[in-house]
Short mmCIF file of C-alpha atoms and ligand atoms in Angstrom, two decimals:
data_model
loop_
_atom_site.label_atom_id
_atom_site.label_comp_id
_atom_site.label_asym_id
_atom_site.label_seq_id
_atom_site.Cartn_x
_atom_site.Cartn_y
_atom_site.Cartn_z
CA UNK A 1 0.26 0.00 0.00
CA UNK A 2 3.00 2.40 0.33
CA UNK A 3 5.11 3.80 -2.49
CA UNK A 4 8.74 2.70 -2.66
CA UNK A 5 9.87 6.26 -1.49
CA UNK A 6 7.66 5.74 1.79
CA UNK A 7 9.28 2.75 2.37
CA UNK A 8 12.74 3.97 1.87
CA UNK A 9 12.00 6.83 4.39
CA UNK A 10 10.67 5.00 6.73
CA UNK A 11 13.22 2.12 6.99
CA UNK A 12 16.06 4.73 6.40
CA UNK A 13 14.81 8.07 8.06
CA UNK A 14 16.61 11.29 7.81
CA UNK A 15 17.14 13.92 10.41
CA UNK A 16 16.27 11.79 13.27
CA UNK A 17 17.02 12.90 16.52
CA UNK A 18 17.20 16.04 19.19
CA UNK A 19 18.91 19.36 18.83
CA UNK A 20 20.34 20.50 22.16
CA UNK A 21 19.28 24.01 22.98
CA UNK A 22 17.34 24.07 19.88
CA UNK A 23 15.95 27.66 19.07
CA UNK A 24 12.60 25.93 18.78
CA UNK A 25 10.89 22.78 20.11
CA UNK A 26 7.37 21.61 19.72
CA UNK A 27 5.34 18.25 20.25
CA UNK A 28 2.35 17.92 18.19
CA UNK A 29 -0.26 15.40 18.09
CA UNK A 30 -2.86 14.35 15.55
CA UNK A 31 -6.31 14.12 16.83
CA UNK A 32 -7.17 11.32 14.11
CA UNK A 33 -4.90 8.72 15.82
CA UNK A 34 -3.44 10.17 18.99
CA UNK A 35 0.29 9.76 17.61
CA UNK A 36 2.84 12.61 18.46
CA UNK A 37 5.79 14.18 16.99
CA UNK A 38 8.60 16.10 18.44
CA UNK A 39 10.44 18.57 16.35
CA UNK A 40 13.52 20.77 16.79
CA UNK A 41 14.84 23.63 14.89
CA UNK A 42 18.04 25.49 14.83
CA UNK A 43 17.54 28.75 12.84
CA UNK A 44 20.06 31.47 11.88
CA UNK A 45 18.98 34.49 13.63
CA UNK A 46 20.18 37.00 10.86
CA UNK A 47 19.01 35.26 7.75
CA UNK A 48 16.14 33.29 9.30
CA UNK A 49 17.48 30.16 7.54
CA UNK A 50 16.54 26.76 9.00
CA UNK A 51 19.98 25.42 9.56
CA UNK A 52 19.05 22.29 11.22
CA UNK A 53 16.08 20.22 11.97
CA UNK A 54 15.51 16.96 14.02
CA UNK A 55 12.51 14.98 14.78
CA UNK A 56 11.24 11.88 16.99
CA UNK A 57 8.11 10.42 15.63
CA UNK A 58 5.73 8.33 17.87
CA UNK A 59 3.59 7.77 14.85
CA UNK A 60 3.14 5.21 12.13
CA UNK A 61 5.23 4.33 8.94
CA UNK A 62 3.96 7.14 7.12
CA UNK A 63 4.29 9.73 9.58
CA UNK A 64 7.90 8.70 10.05
CA UNK A 65 8.21 8.98 6.34
CA UNK A 66 6.29 12.41 5.74
CA UNK A 67 8.16 13.92 8.71
CA UNK A 68 11.63 12.63 7.52
CA UNK A 69 10.88 14.20 4.16
CA UNK A 70 9.61 17.30 5.44
CA UNK A 71 12.71 17.80 7.35
CA UNK A 72 14.84 17.76 4.18
CA UNK A 73 12.48 19.74 2.29
CA UNK A 74 12.64 22.47 4.96
CA UNK A 75 16.44 22.61 5.81
CA UNK A 76 17.68 25.49 3.92
CA UNK A 77 14.48 27.14 3.53
CA UNK A 78 13.89 30.65 5.29
CA UNK A 79 11.18 30.23 7.83
CA UNK A 80 8.85 32.44 5.70
CA UNK A 81 9.52 29.97 2.82
CA UNK A 82 8.62 27.00 5.11
CA UNK A 83 5.58 28.30 6.41
CA UNK A 84 4.08 27.82 2.86
CA UNK A 85 4.64 24.46 2.80
CA UNK A 86 1.79 22.35 2.81
CA UNK A 87 1.01 18.48 3.51
CA UNK A 88 0.26 17.96 -0.06
CA UNK A 89 3.88 18.85 -1.10
CA UNK A 90 5.55 16.05 1.37
CA UNK A 91 2.82 13.45 -0.09
CA UNK A 92 3.84 14.39 -3.45
CA UNK A 93 7.47 14.02 -2.81
CA UNK A 94 6.80 10.53 -1.54
CA UNK A 95 4.86 9.40 -4.62
CA UNK A 96 1.46 9.74 -2.75
CA UNK A 97 -0.26 8.00 0.15
CA UNK A 98 -3.22 5.85 0.84
CA UNK A 99 -6.07 8.11 1.75
CA UNK A 100 -6.48 6.80 5.18
CA UNK A 101 -2.78 8.14 5.75
CA UNK A 102 -3.10 11.69 4.70
CA UNK A 103 -3.50 12.71 8.11
CA UNK A 104 0.01 11.61 8.98
CA UNK A 105 1.44 14.01 6.72
CA UNK A 106 -0.73 16.75 8.24
CA UNK A 107 0.83 16.03 11.60
CA UNK A 108 4.25 16.75 9.94
CA UNK A 109 3.52 19.88 8.47
CA UNK A 110 1.35 20.85 11.72
CA UNK A 111 4.54 20.13 13.57
CA UNK A 112 6.91 22.56 11.22
CA UNK A 113 4.31 25.18 11.44
CA UNK A 114 4.09 25.05 15.18
CA UNK A 115 7.85 24.88 15.80
CA UNK A 116 8.31 27.99 13.63
CA UNK A 117 5.44 29.68 15.45
CA UNK A 118 7.17 28.73 18.69
CA UNK A 119 10.37 30.53 17.32
CA UNK A 120 8.60 33.55 16.14
CA UNK A 121 6.77 34.20 19.47
CA UNK A 122 9.94 33.57 21.52
CA UNK A 123 11.67 36.34 19.49
CA UNK A 124 8.72 38.68 19.38
CA UNK A 125 8.13 38.41 15.53
CA UNK A 126 4.98 36.66 15.47
CA UNK A 127 2.06 38.62 13.71
CA UNK A 128 -1.33 38.58 15.57
CA UNK A 129 -3.02 38.27 12.45
CA UNK A 130 -1.57 34.80 12.15
CA UNK A 131 -3.38 33.69 15.29
CA UNK A 132 -6.63 31.88 14.69
CA UNK A 133 -8.98 29.10 16.31
CA UNK A 134 -7.19 26.33 15.29
CA UNK A 135 -3.78 27.54 16.37
CA UNK A 136 -5.34 28.55 19.85
CA UNK A 137 -6.98 24.62 19.76
CA UNK A 138 -3.60 23.34 19.01
CA UNK A 139 -2.24 25.04 22.21
CA UNK A 140 -5.10 24.21 24.34
CA UNK A 141 -4.31 20.45 23.32
CA UNK A 142 -1.20 20.76 25.29
CA UNK A 143 -3.27 21.21 28.74
CA UNK A 144 -4.07 18.07 30.50
CA UNK A 145 -7.02 17.31 32.71
CA UNK A 146 -4.67 15.42 34.94
CA UNK A 147 -7.44 13.35 36.58
CA UNK A 148 -8.17 11.54 33.33
CA UNK A 149 -4.84 11.92 31.78
CA UNK A 150 -6.13 13.35 28.39
CA UNK A 151 -6.12 17.07 27.03
CA UNK A 152 -8.78 19.52 27.65
CA UNK A 153 -9.74 19.69 23.80
CA UNK A 154 -10.23 15.63 23.80
CA UNK A 155 -12.27 15.47 26.71
CA UNK A 156 -14.61 18.19 25.75
CA UNK A 157 -13.56 20.87 28.62
CA UNK A 158 -13.29 23.13 25.78
CA UNK A 159 -16.40 23.65 23.96
CA UNK A 160 -15.80 26.63 21.89
CA UNK A 161 -12.99 28.96 20.86
CA UNK A 162 -13.24 32.17 19.23
CA UNK A 163 -10.69 35.15 18.58
CA UNK A 164 -11.22 38.49 17.73
CA UNK A 165 -7.85 39.98 15.96
CA UNK A 166 -9.17 43.53 16.81
CA UNK A 167 -9.56 43.61 20.34
CA UNK A 168 -7.00 40.83 20.85
CA UNK A 169 -9.86 38.84 23.02
CA UNK A 170 -9.91 35.01 23.09
CA UNK A 171 -13.44 33.63 24.23
CA UNK A 172 -13.35 30.37 25.57
CA UNK A 173 -16.48 28.11 26.38
CA UNK A 174 -15.37 25.77 29.08
CA UNK A 175 -17.59 22.94 30.47
CA UNK A 176 -15.38 23.14 33.83
CA UNK A 177 -17.55 22.76 37.14
CA UNK A 178 -15.79 24.97 39.98
CA UNK A 179 -15.88 21.78 41.95
CA UNK A 180 -13.42 20.10 39.43
CA UNK A 181 -10.53 18.71 41.38
CA UNK A 182 -8.15 20.48 39.06
CA UNK A 183 -10.10 23.19 38.26
CA UNK A 184 -7.50 25.82 39.38
CA UNK A 185 -4.66 23.65 37.80
CA UNK A 186 -6.44 23.81 34.42
CA UNK A 187 -7.44 27.63 34.38
CA UNK A 188 -3.54 28.30 35.18
CA UNK A 189 -2.37 26.01 32.49
CA UNK A 190 -4.63 27.71 30.07
CA UNK A 191 -3.39 31.18 30.85
CA UNK A 192 0.06 29.84 30.56
CA UNK A 193 -0.44 28.20 26.96
CA UNK A 194 -1.98 31.08 25.21
CA UNK A 195 -1.71 34.04 27.50
CA UNK A 196 1.71 34.87 26.38
CA UNK A 197 0.86 34.66 22.77
CA UNK A 198 1.76 38.24 20.99
CA UNK A 199 -1.65 39.92 19.97
CA UNK A 200 -3.82 38.16 22.89
CA UNK A 201 -4.85 40.75 25.30
CA UNK A 202 -7.33 39.19 27.32
CA UNK A 203 -8.93 35.54 27.84
CA UNK A 204 -12.49 35.65 28.69
CA UNK A 205 -13.47 32.41 30.03
CA UNK A 206 -17.35 31.30 30.09
CA UNK A 207 -18.40 28.27 31.76
CA UNK A 208 -21.28 25.91 30.76
CA UNK A 209 -23.12 23.09 32.80
FE1 FES B 1 -1.13 8.14 13.54
FE2 FES B 1 -0.07 7.96 11.18
S1 FES B 1 -1.59 6.72 11.81
S2 FES B 1 0.57 9.17 12.56
#
């Protein structure tokens, strides 16, 4: 079911590993299957060229292959060029993927974009207009409900996310009773995860039963 190239990149993946003291580092997960990718970037501070990129995949063969070829394609690009990469670019470069495995390439590209965003935020060069609901949801997927061991988006604590770019206000609809064992921790984690993003001025939290 896989092309020759997918098999080649799965059996001999490129750029596997970690970068010590990376300029950007993220862990991204796929809602479709629960798999994860760690991605590390080294970026030239002047030219903004991706000088080094490494990954660790906790996903399937298709994810290892797509993340691997994505790292080769992204290396040497500026972060602005890399941001334009699409999951279809990597699936094409691999000679295609079975339809049920397309989401594995989406995870690879999501990790790249999240890592670039991480770099831009740390260096104060992220543009507020780049913030959208899907970025915010992806951040909130890193906030766990410790009682269940799953993230607050997956377990349905986050019911709705809206962002108004003009006012910089994030509106969250949360199903989180104040009797919840980890009520304070979860609210604190939410502020930590999205409160520092440039362009966000306020987080409005509404609670539903
Ligand atoms: Fe999860 Fe491929 S099935 S990354």
